Amino acid sequence: MFVAASILVPLIATPAAATPCAEQIATIERRLESPGAAAVTGDTPTTQGSPKALAAPPAGRPSDPATAPQAGRIAEARGLIGTARDQDRAGNAQACNDTMTRAKALIGALP
């Protein structure tokens, strides 16, 4: 019985070892699946999305026009997110964080 328990311990601990960059990636992906983001990109929203996301873009224009989300920039950011995921898997935390910073800048202020 002791042997079986010692084999299961590493299996149980593995999912809890998420990196900070992996958490960023998951957060941004949820934002990109929200109904508000879908309004910008023309995609169909998923049923999950982010619990903090707005259902539609706010009325008016952003105070900084550079933060206005654009479908092309969001598509480019999705590519960067894939790159960040690869960097995270390779254990390159700094590169992953840098790539996610660029992706977030491209996404802008999503609703």
GROMACS .gro file of C-alpha atoms in nm:
model
  111
    1MET     CA    1   0.000   0.000   0.000
    2PHE     CA    2   0.288   0.237   0.078
    3VAL     CA    3   0.431   0.184  -0.270
    4ALA     CA    4   0.101   0.273  -0.436
    5ALA     CA    5   0.069   0.590  -0.230
    6SER     CA    6   0.425   0.700  -0.312
    7ILE     CA    7   0.355   0.659  -0.683
    8LEU     CA    8   0.041   0.873  -0.669
    9VAL     CA    9   0.196   1.168  -0.485
   10PRO     CA   10   0.394   1.302  -0.784
   11LEU     CA   11   0.090   1.260  -1.007
   12ILE     CA   12  -0.126   1.465  -0.772
   13ALA     CA   13   0.133   1.743  -0.731
   14THR     CA   14   0.198   1.792  -1.102
   15PRO     CA   15  -0.109   2.003  -1.201
   16ALA     CA   16  -0.047   2.246  -0.915
   17ALA     CA   17   0.291   2.337  -1.064
   18ALA     CA   18   0.151   2.600  -1.302
   19THR     CA   19   0.394   2.880  -1.376
   20PRO     CA   20   0.309   3.250  -1.343
   21CYS     CA   21   0.337   3.287  -1.721
   22ALA     CA   22   0.103   2.992  -1.778
   23GLU     CA   23  -0.147   3.166  -1.551
   24GLN     CA   24  -0.113   3.486  -1.758
   25ILE     CA   25  -0.170   3.288  -2.077
   26ALA     CA   26  -0.484   3.126  -1.936
   27THR     CA   27  -0.619   3.461  -1.817
   28ILE     CA   28  -0.567   3.632  -2.154
   29GLU     CA   29  -0.713   3.336  -2.342
   30ARG     CA   30  -1.029   3.358  -2.128
   31ARG     CA   31  -1.051   3.729  -2.210
   32LEU     CA   32  -1.016   3.653  -2.582
   33GLU     CA   33  -1.308   3.407  -2.555
   34SER     CA   34  -1.547   3.659  -2.398
   35PRO     CA   35  -1.854   3.796  -2.577
   36GLY     CA   36  -1.704   4.147  -2.571
   37ALA     CA   37  -1.387   4.029  -2.745
   38ALA     CA   38  -1.597   3.840  -2.998
   39ALA     CA   39  -1.775   4.166  -3.080
   40VAL     CA   40  -1.437   4.310  -3.180
   41THR     CA   41  -1.305   4.011  -3.375
   42GLY     CA   42  -1.631   3.889  -3.524
   43ASP     CA   43  -1.577   3.544  -3.370
   44THR     CA   44  -1.839   3.343  -3.189
   45PRO     CA   45  -1.788   3.373  -2.812
   46THR     CA   46  -1.744   3.063  -2.604
   47THR     CA   47  -1.974   2.996  -2.316
   48GLN     CA   48  -1.693   3.047  -2.064
   49GLY     CA   49  -1.498   3.362  -2.136
   50SER     CA   50  -1.376   3.569  -1.846
   51PRO     CA   51  -1.608   3.628  -1.551
   52LYS     CA   52  -1.480   3.987  -1.538
   53ALA     CA   53  -1.530   4.064  -1.907
   54LEU     CA   54  -1.807   4.291  -2.028
   55ALA     CA   55  -2.075   4.148  -2.255
   56ALA     CA   56  -2.026   4.431  -2.507
   57PRO     CA   57  -1.779   4.712  -2.568
   58PRO     CA   58  -1.850   5.023  -2.360
   59ALA     CA   59  -2.012   5.317  -2.537
   60GLY     CA   60  -1.782   5.593  -2.657
   61ARG     CA   61  -1.417   5.587  -2.745
   62PRO     CA   62  -1.122   5.502  -2.522
   63SER     CA   63  -0.927   5.797  -2.384
   64ASP     CA   64  -0.616   5.654  -2.554
   65PRO     CA   65  -0.699   5.557  -2.914
   66ALA     CA   66  -0.397   5.324  -2.921
   67THR     CA   67  -0.575   5.096  -2.673
   68ALA     CA   68  -0.878   5.046  -2.898
   69PRO     CA   69  -0.892   4.673  -2.980
   70GLN     CA   70  -0.860   4.576  -3.345
   71ALA     CA   71  -0.925   4.234  -3.497
   72GLY     CA   72  -0.590   4.221  -3.681
   73ARG     CA   73  -0.390   4.306  -3.372
   74ILE     CA   74  -0.584   4.048  -3.170
   75ALA     CA   75  -0.498   3.783  -3.430
   76GLU     CA   76  -0.131   3.879  -3.405
   77ALA     CA   77  -0.153   3.859  -3.026
   78ARG     CA   78  -0.297   3.506  -3.050
   79GLY     CA   79   0.019   3.406  -3.239
   80LEU     CA   80   0.233   3.560  -2.967
   81ILE     CA   81   0.037   3.368  -2.705
   82GLY     CA   82   0.133   3.045  -2.882
   83THR     CA   83   0.496   3.156  -2.878
   84ALA     CA   84   0.471   3.240  -2.507
   85ARG     CA   85   0.325   2.895  -2.438
   86ASP     CA   86   0.626   2.735  -2.613
   87GLN     CA   87   0.866   2.955  -2.417
   88ASP     CA   88   0.695   2.862  -2.092
   89ARG     CA   89   0.718   2.490  -2.169
   90ALA     CA   90   1.088   2.537  -2.242
   91GLY     CA   91   1.133   2.696  -1.900
   92ASN     CA   92   1.218   3.042  -2.037
   93ALA     CA   93   1.010   3.250  -1.794
   94GLN     CA   94   1.157   3.590  -1.889
   95ALA     CA   95   1.096   3.541  -2.261
   96CYS     CA   96   0.744   3.418  -2.188
   97ASN     CA   97   0.669   3.725  -1.976
   98ASP     CA   98   0.814   3.958  -2.240
   99THR     CA   99   0.606   3.792  -2.514
  100MET     CA  100   0.291   3.816  -2.303
  101THR     CA  101   0.358   4.187  -2.243
  102ARG     CA  102   0.372   4.240  -2.620
  103ALA     CA  103   0.056   4.032  -2.670
  104LYS     CA  104  -0.136   4.234  -2.409
  105ALA     CA  105  -0.025   4.559  -2.573
  106LEU     CA  106  -0.156   4.435  -2.909
  107ILE     CA  107  -0.489   4.325  -2.763
  108GLY     CA  108  -0.563   4.667  -2.616
  109ALA     CA  109  -0.857   4.738  -2.390
  110LEU     CA  110  -1.092   4.452  -2.460
  111PRO     CA  111  -1.446   4.486  -2.329
   0.00000   0.00000   0.00000
